[in-house]
Short mmCIF file of N, CA and C in Angstrom, two decimals:
data_model
loop_
_atom_site.label_atom_id
_atom_site.label_comp_id
_atom_site.label_asym_id
_atom_site.label_seq_id
_atom_site.Cartn_x
_atom_site.Cartn_y
_atom_site.Cartn_z
N MET A 1 109.05 -42.17 -2.45
CA MET A 1 107.63 -41.91 -2.41
C MET A 1 107.28 -40.95 -3.55
N ILE A 2 106.16 -41.18 -4.19
CA ILE A 2 105.68 -40.35 -5.29
C ILE A 2 105.35 -38.94 -4.79
N SER A 3 105.57 -37.95 -5.64
CA SER A 3 105.25 -36.58 -5.25
C SER A 3 103.73 -36.39 -5.16
N VAL A 4 103.33 -35.50 -4.30
CA VAL A 4 101.90 -35.24 -4.09
C VAL A 4 101.26 -34.70 -5.37
N ASP A 5 101.97 -33.83 -6.09
CA ASP A 5 101.41 -33.27 -7.33
C ASP A 5 101.10 -34.36 -8.34
N LEU A 6 102.03 -35.30 -8.54
CA LEU A 6 101.79 -36.40 -9.47
C LEU A 6 100.67 -37.31 -8.97
N ALA A 7 100.63 -37.56 -7.68
CA ALA A 7 99.58 -38.41 -7.11
C ALA A 7 98.20 -37.79 -7.35
N LYS A 8 98.10 -36.47 -7.20
CA LYS A 8 96.82 -35.79 -7.43
C LYS A 8 96.39 -35.92 -8.89
N LYS A 9 97.34 -35.82 -9.81
CA LYS A 9 97.00 -35.93 -11.23
C LYS A 9 96.60 -37.36 -11.59
N LEU A 10 97.28 -38.34 -11.00
CA LEU A 10 96.98 -39.74 -11.30
C LEU A 10 95.63 -40.17 -10.73
N GLU A 11 95.22 -39.58 -9.60
CA GLU A 11 93.98 -40.02 -8.96
C GLU A 11 92.76 -39.80 -9.86
N LYS A 12 92.88 -38.93 -10.84
CA LYS A 12 91.79 -38.69 -11.78
C LYS A 12 91.61 -39.88 -12.73
N HIS A 13 92.67 -40.68 -12.91
CA HIS A 13 92.66 -41.74 -13.91
C HIS A 13 92.64 -43.15 -13.33
N LEU A 14 93.12 -43.32 -12.10
CA LEU A 14 93.27 -44.66 -11.54
C LEU A 14 92.29 -44.89 -10.40
N PRO A 15 91.51 -45.99 -10.48
CA PRO A 15 90.66 -46.32 -9.34
C PRO A 15 91.53 -46.82 -8.18
N TRP A 16 91.07 -46.61 -6.98
CA TRP A 16 91.86 -46.98 -5.82
C TRP A 16 91.06 -47.88 -4.90
N GLU A 17 91.62 -49.03 -4.58
CA GLU A 17 91.07 -49.92 -3.57
C GLU A 17 92.10 -49.96 -2.45
N PRO A 18 91.78 -49.40 -1.31
CA PRO A 18 92.77 -49.31 -0.23
C PRO A 18 93.24 -50.68 0.23
N LYS A 19 94.55 -50.76 0.47
CA LYS A 19 95.14 -51.98 0.99
C LYS A 19 96.04 -51.62 2.17
N VAL A 20 96.16 -52.53 3.10
CA VAL A 20 97.00 -52.31 4.25
C VAL A 20 98.42 -51.99 3.77
N GLY A 21 98.99 -50.95 4.31
CA GLY A 21 100.34 -50.56 3.95
C GLY A 21 100.40 -49.38 2.99
N ASP A 22 99.29 -49.11 2.29
CA ASP A 22 99.27 -47.95 1.40
C ASP A 22 99.42 -46.69 2.23
N LEU A 23 100.02 -45.69 1.62
CA LEU A 23 100.16 -44.40 2.29
C LEU A 23 99.18 -43.41 1.69
N THR A 24 98.72 -42.51 2.50
CA THR A 24 97.84 -41.44 2.06
C THR A 24 98.33 -40.14 2.69
N ILE A 25 97.94 -39.06 2.08
CA ILE A 25 98.21 -37.75 2.66
C ILE A 25 96.87 -37.06 2.85
N VAL A 26 96.68 -36.56 4.04
CA VAL A 26 95.51 -35.76 4.35
C VAL A 26 95.99 -34.34 4.52
N PHE A 27 95.27 -33.41 3.92
CA PHE A 27 95.60 -32.00 4.11
C PHE A 27 94.71 -31.48 5.23
N GLY A 28 95.34 -31.07 6.30
CA GLY A 28 94.62 -30.60 7.48
C GLY A 28 94.00 -29.24 7.29
N GLU A 29 93.33 -28.80 8.31
CA GLU A 29 92.61 -27.52 8.26
C GLU A 29 93.55 -26.34 8.03
N ALA A 30 94.78 -26.44 8.53
CA ALA A 30 95.75 -25.36 8.36
C ALA A 30 96.60 -25.56 7.11
N GLY A 31 96.26 -26.56 6.29
CA GLY A 31 96.99 -26.81 5.05
C GLY A 31 98.19 -27.71 5.22
N GLU A 32 98.41 -28.22 6.43
CA GLU A 32 99.55 -29.09 6.65
C GLU A 32 99.31 -30.48 6.05
N GLU A 33 100.40 -31.12 5.63
CA GLU A 33 100.31 -32.46 5.07
C GLU A 33 100.50 -33.48 6.19
N ILE A 34 99.56 -34.38 6.32
CA ILE A 34 99.63 -35.42 7.34
C ILE A 34 99.70 -36.77 6.61
N ILE A 35 100.85 -37.45 6.69
CA ILE A 35 100.99 -38.75 6.05
C ILE A 35 100.45 -39.81 6.98
N GLU A 36 99.54 -40.62 6.47
CA GLU A 36 98.90 -41.66 7.26
C GLU A 36 98.94 -42.98 6.51
N PRO A 37 99.30 -44.08 7.18
CA PRO A 37 99.21 -45.40 6.55
C PRO A 37 97.79 -45.96 6.73
N ILE A 38 97.47 -46.91 5.90
CA ILE A 38 96.22 -47.64 6.08
C ILE A 38 96.55 -48.85 6.92
N ILE A 39 95.81 -49.03 8.01
CA ILE A 39 96.09 -50.13 8.93
C ILE A 39 94.84 -50.98 9.12
N PRO A 40 95.02 -52.26 9.47
CA PRO A 40 93.84 -53.07 9.76
C PRO A 40 93.18 -52.59 11.06
N LYS A 41 91.87 -52.65 11.11
CA LYS A 41 91.14 -52.20 12.29
C LYS A 41 91.47 -53.10 13.48
N HIS A 42 91.57 -54.37 13.23
CA HIS A 42 91.87 -55.33 14.28
C HIS A 42 92.53 -56.52 13.64
N GLU A 43 93.46 -57.16 14.31
CA GLU A 43 94.20 -58.28 13.73
C GLU A 43 93.28 -59.40 13.25
N ARG A 44 92.19 -59.63 13.94
CA ARG A 44 91.29 -60.73 13.57
C ARG A 44 90.31 -60.35 12.46
N GLU A 45 90.15 -59.08 12.23
CA GLU A 45 89.22 -58.62 11.20
C GLU A 45 89.94 -58.44 9.88
N LYS A 46 89.27 -58.76 8.81
CA LYS A 46 89.88 -58.58 7.48
C LYS A 46 89.46 -57.27 6.85
N ASN A 47 88.54 -56.57 7.48
CA ASN A 47 88.12 -55.27 6.94
C ASN A 47 89.25 -54.27 7.10
N ILE A 48 89.42 -53.48 6.08
CA ILE A 48 90.45 -52.44 6.12
C ILE A 48 89.78 -51.11 6.40
N VAL A 49 90.33 -50.40 7.33
CA VAL A 49 89.79 -49.07 7.62
C VAL A 49 90.90 -48.06 7.45
N LEU A 50 90.52 -46.88 7.13
CA LEU A 50 91.50 -45.80 7.01
C LEU A 50 91.77 -45.23 8.39
N SER A 51 93.03 -45.15 8.73
CA SER A 51 93.38 -44.56 10.02
C SER A 51 93.61 -43.07 9.81
N LEU A 52 92.58 -42.40 9.36
CA LEU A 52 92.73 -41.00 8.98
C LEU A 52 91.88 -40.10 9.85
N ARG A 53 92.41 -38.94 10.07
CA ARG A 53 91.63 -37.93 10.78
C ARG A 53 90.54 -37.43 9.83
N SER A 54 89.45 -37.00 10.36
CA SER A 54 88.34 -36.57 9.51
C SER A 54 88.46 -35.09 9.16
N VAL A 55 89.63 -34.74 8.60
CA VAL A 55 89.83 -33.36 8.15
C VAL A 55 90.46 -33.37 6.78
N GLY A 56 90.20 -32.34 6.02
CA GLY A 56 90.90 -32.14 4.76
C GLY A 56 90.57 -33.12 3.66
N HIS A 57 91.38 -33.07 2.60
CA HIS A 57 91.22 -33.89 1.40
C HIS A 57 92.25 -35.01 1.42
N LEU A 58 91.84 -36.21 1.02
CA LEU A 58 92.70 -37.38 1.03
C LEU A 58 93.37 -37.57 -0.33
N VAL A 59 94.68 -37.80 -0.34
CA VAL A 59 95.42 -38.10 -1.56
C VAL A 59 96.12 -39.43 -1.36
N TRP A 60 95.87 -40.37 -2.27
CA TRP A 60 96.50 -41.69 -2.21
C TRP A 60 97.87 -41.63 -2.87
N LEU A 61 98.87 -42.24 -2.25
CA LEU A 61 100.23 -42.27 -2.79
C LEU A 61 100.52 -43.70 -3.26
N PRO A 62 100.32 -43.98 -4.56
CA PRO A 62 100.55 -45.35 -5.03
C PRO A 62 102.02 -45.76 -4.90
N ARG A 63 102.21 -47.04 -4.60
CA ARG A 63 103.56 -47.59 -4.47
C ARG A 63 104.16 -47.83 -5.86
N LEU A 64 105.49 -47.94 -5.90
CA LEU A 64 106.20 -48.19 -7.15
C LEU A 64 105.69 -49.45 -7.84
N THR A 65 105.45 -50.50 -7.09
CA THR A 65 104.97 -51.75 -7.69
C THR A 65 103.62 -51.58 -8.37
N MET A 66 102.75 -50.77 -7.78
CA MET A 66 101.44 -50.51 -8.38
C MET A 66 101.58 -49.74 -9.68
N LEU A 67 102.46 -48.75 -9.67
CA LEU A 67 102.68 -47.94 -10.87
C LEU A 67 103.28 -48.80 -11.99
N LEU A 68 104.26 -49.64 -11.64
CA LEU A 68 104.87 -50.52 -12.64
C LEU A 68 103.85 -51.50 -13.22
N TYR A 69 102.97 -52.01 -12.38
CA TYR A 69 101.93 -52.91 -12.86
C TYR A 69 101.01 -52.21 -13.86
N GLU A 70 100.62 -50.99 -13.56
CA GLU A 70 99.76 -50.24 -14.48
C GLU A 70 100.46 -50.00 -15.82
N LEU A 71 101.76 -49.73 -15.78
CA LEU A 71 102.52 -49.55 -17.02
C LEU A 71 102.66 -50.86 -17.78
N LYS A 72 102.86 -51.95 -17.07
CA LYS A 72 102.97 -53.26 -17.72
C LYS A 72 101.70 -53.60 -18.49
N LYS A 73 100.55 -53.27 -17.92
CA LYS A 73 99.27 -53.54 -18.59
C LYS A 73 99.14 -52.75 -19.89
N ARG A 74 99.81 -51.60 -19.97
CA ARG A 74 99.67 -50.73 -21.13
C ARG A 74 100.84 -50.83 -22.10
N SER A 75 101.87 -51.59 -21.75
CA SER A 75 103.06 -51.70 -22.58
C SER A 75 102.92 -52.82 -23.60
N LYS A 76 103.29 -52.55 -24.83
CA LYS A 76 103.20 -53.55 -25.89
C LYS A 76 104.45 -54.40 -25.98
N LYS A 77 105.61 -53.79 -25.76
CA LYS A 77 106.88 -54.50 -25.93
C LYS A 77 107.71 -54.55 -24.66
N GLY A 78 107.23 -54.02 -23.57
CA GLY A 78 108.00 -53.97 -22.34
C GLY A 78 108.60 -52.60 -22.13
N PHE A 79 109.31 -52.44 -21.02
CA PHE A 79 109.89 -51.15 -20.67
C PHE A 79 111.09 -51.36 -19.77
N SER A 80 111.82 -50.28 -19.51
CA SER A 80 112.94 -50.34 -18.57
C SER A 80 112.88 -49.16 -17.62
N LEU A 81 113.39 -49.37 -16.42
CA LEU A 81 113.53 -48.32 -15.43
C LEU A 81 114.97 -48.41 -14.95
N THR A 82 115.76 -47.38 -15.26
CA THR A 82 117.19 -47.42 -14.94
C THR A 82 117.62 -46.15 -14.22
N TYR A 83 118.75 -46.26 -13.54
CA TYR A 83 119.34 -45.11 -12.85
C TYR A 83 120.54 -44.63 -13.65
N ASP A 84 120.59 -43.33 -13.96
CA ASP A 84 121.69 -42.73 -14.70
C ASP A 84 122.57 -41.97 -13.72
N ARG A 85 123.77 -42.48 -13.50
CA ARG A 85 124.68 -41.85 -12.53
C ARG A 85 125.10 -40.45 -12.94
N GLU A 86 125.29 -40.24 -14.23
CA GLU A 86 125.76 -38.93 -14.70
C GLU A 86 124.77 -37.81 -14.37
N THR A 87 123.50 -38.09 -14.54
CA THR A 87 122.49 -37.07 -14.29
C THR A 87 121.85 -37.20 -12.91
N ASP A 88 122.13 -38.31 -12.21
CA ASP A 88 121.53 -38.61 -10.91
C ASP A 88 120.00 -38.65 -11.02
N LYS A 89 119.52 -39.27 -12.11
CA LYS A 89 118.09 -39.37 -12.36
C LYS A 89 117.69 -40.82 -12.62
N TRP A 90 116.43 -41.13 -12.36
CA TRP A 90 115.82 -42.40 -12.72
C TRP A 90 115.08 -42.18 -14.04
N CYS A 91 115.25 -43.13 -14.99
CA CYS A 91 114.66 -42.97 -16.31
C CYS A 91 113.80 -44.17 -16.67
N TYR A 92 112.59 -43.85 -17.11
CA TYR A 92 111.67 -44.85 -17.64
C TYR A 92 111.72 -44.75 -19.16
N LYS A 93 111.72 -45.91 -19.82
CA LYS A 93 111.75 -45.91 -21.28
C LYS A 93 110.95 -47.10 -21.81
N ASP A 94 110.13 -46.82 -22.80
CA ASP A 94 109.44 -47.89 -23.53
C ASP A 94 109.41 -47.52 -25.01
N GLU A 95 108.60 -48.24 -25.79
CA GLU A 95 108.58 -48.00 -27.23
C GLU A 95 107.97 -46.65 -27.62
N ARG A 96 107.26 -45.99 -26.69
CA ARG A 96 106.58 -44.74 -27.01
C ARG A 96 107.21 -43.51 -26.37
N LEU A 97 107.83 -43.66 -25.21
CA LEU A 97 108.30 -42.47 -24.52
C LEU A 97 109.47 -42.77 -23.61
N GLU A 98 110.12 -41.70 -23.20
CA GLU A 98 111.19 -41.76 -22.20
C GLU A 98 111.03 -40.55 -21.30
N THR A 99 111.12 -40.77 -20.00
CA THR A 99 111.03 -39.68 -19.04
C THR A 99 111.95 -39.95 -17.87
N CYS A 100 112.56 -38.90 -17.35
CA CYS A 100 113.50 -39.02 -16.23
C CYS A 100 113.06 -38.10 -15.10
N ASN A 101 113.35 -38.55 -13.86
CA ASN A 101 112.99 -37.77 -12.69
C ASN A 101 113.94 -38.12 -11.55
N ASP A 102 113.83 -37.39 -10.44
CA ASP A 102 114.73 -37.60 -9.31
C ASP A 102 114.58 -38.98 -8.65
N GLY A 103 113.36 -39.49 -8.59
CA GLY A 103 113.11 -40.78 -7.96
C GLY A 103 112.44 -41.74 -8.90
N PRO A 104 112.54 -43.05 -8.64
CA PRO A 104 111.92 -44.03 -9.53
C PRO A 104 110.40 -43.92 -9.57
N GLU A 105 109.78 -43.63 -8.42
CA GLU A 105 108.32 -43.51 -8.39
C GLU A 105 107.84 -42.37 -9.28
N ASP A 106 108.54 -41.22 -9.20
CA ASP A 106 108.13 -40.07 -10.00
C ASP A 106 108.38 -40.29 -11.49
N ALA A 107 109.47 -40.96 -11.83
CA ALA A 107 109.75 -41.25 -13.25
C ALA A 107 108.66 -42.14 -13.83
N VAL A 108 108.30 -43.17 -13.10
CA VAL A 108 107.27 -44.10 -13.56
C VAL A 108 105.89 -43.43 -13.55
N ALA A 109 105.60 -42.67 -12.51
CA ALA A 109 104.30 -41.98 -12.42
C ALA A 109 104.14 -40.97 -13.55
N GLN A 110 105.20 -40.26 -13.89
CA GLN A 110 105.14 -39.30 -14.99
C GLN A 110 104.85 -40.01 -16.31
N ALA A 111 105.51 -41.14 -16.54
CA ALA A 111 105.27 -41.91 -17.76
C ALA A 111 103.83 -42.41 -17.80
N LEU A 112 103.35 -42.93 -16.69
CA LEU A 112 101.98 -43.44 -16.63
C LEU A 112 100.98 -42.32 -16.87
N LEU A 113 101.22 -41.18 -16.28
CA LEU A 113 100.33 -40.03 -16.47
C LEU A 113 100.28 -39.62 -17.95
N MET A 114 101.44 -39.60 -18.58
CA MET A 114 101.49 -39.25 -20.01
C MET A 114 100.67 -40.25 -20.83
N LEU A 115 100.77 -41.52 -20.51
CA LEU A 115 99.99 -42.52 -21.25
C LEU A 115 98.50 -42.39 -20.98
N LEU A 116 98.15 -42.16 -19.72
CA LEU A 116 96.74 -42.05 -19.37
C LEU A 116 96.09 -40.80 -19.96
N GLU A 117 96.88 -39.76 -20.10
CA GLU A 117 96.36 -38.52 -20.70
C GLU A 117 96.56 -38.52 -22.20
N GLU A 118 97.10 -39.62 -22.72
CA GLU A 118 97.34 -39.82 -24.16
C GLU A 118 98.15 -38.69 -24.77
N LYS A 119 99.24 -38.36 -24.09
CA LYS A 119 100.13 -37.31 -24.60
C LYS A 119 101.24 -37.90 -25.45
N VAL A 120 101.22 -39.21 -25.66
CA VAL A 120 102.24 -39.84 -26.50
C VAL A 120 101.60 -40.59 -27.63
#
């Protein structure tokens, strides 16, 4: 799962259309993190509702597939996401940048954030 800090930074750049199965974090009144999935309101209804408590600020946690899709749209020659056993890190690499992190979601999210903020 993507880190909350990266998710907060990405939310400034990526529009979000909620889909069933997406995860969100709500920060409660006491500052606690409450992870909530998005669920259908009723099996027969196609409307998606947020199963969220009406407290705090909502942070969307994009899935790895969503992050990879956003990078694919911005990549000119393609990219790779690999695991390096020696460093125990996941590494994203394309023609413009390389970034490594503890998890694949964070490695990809960091690369996407760098591209969206035009730091490369």
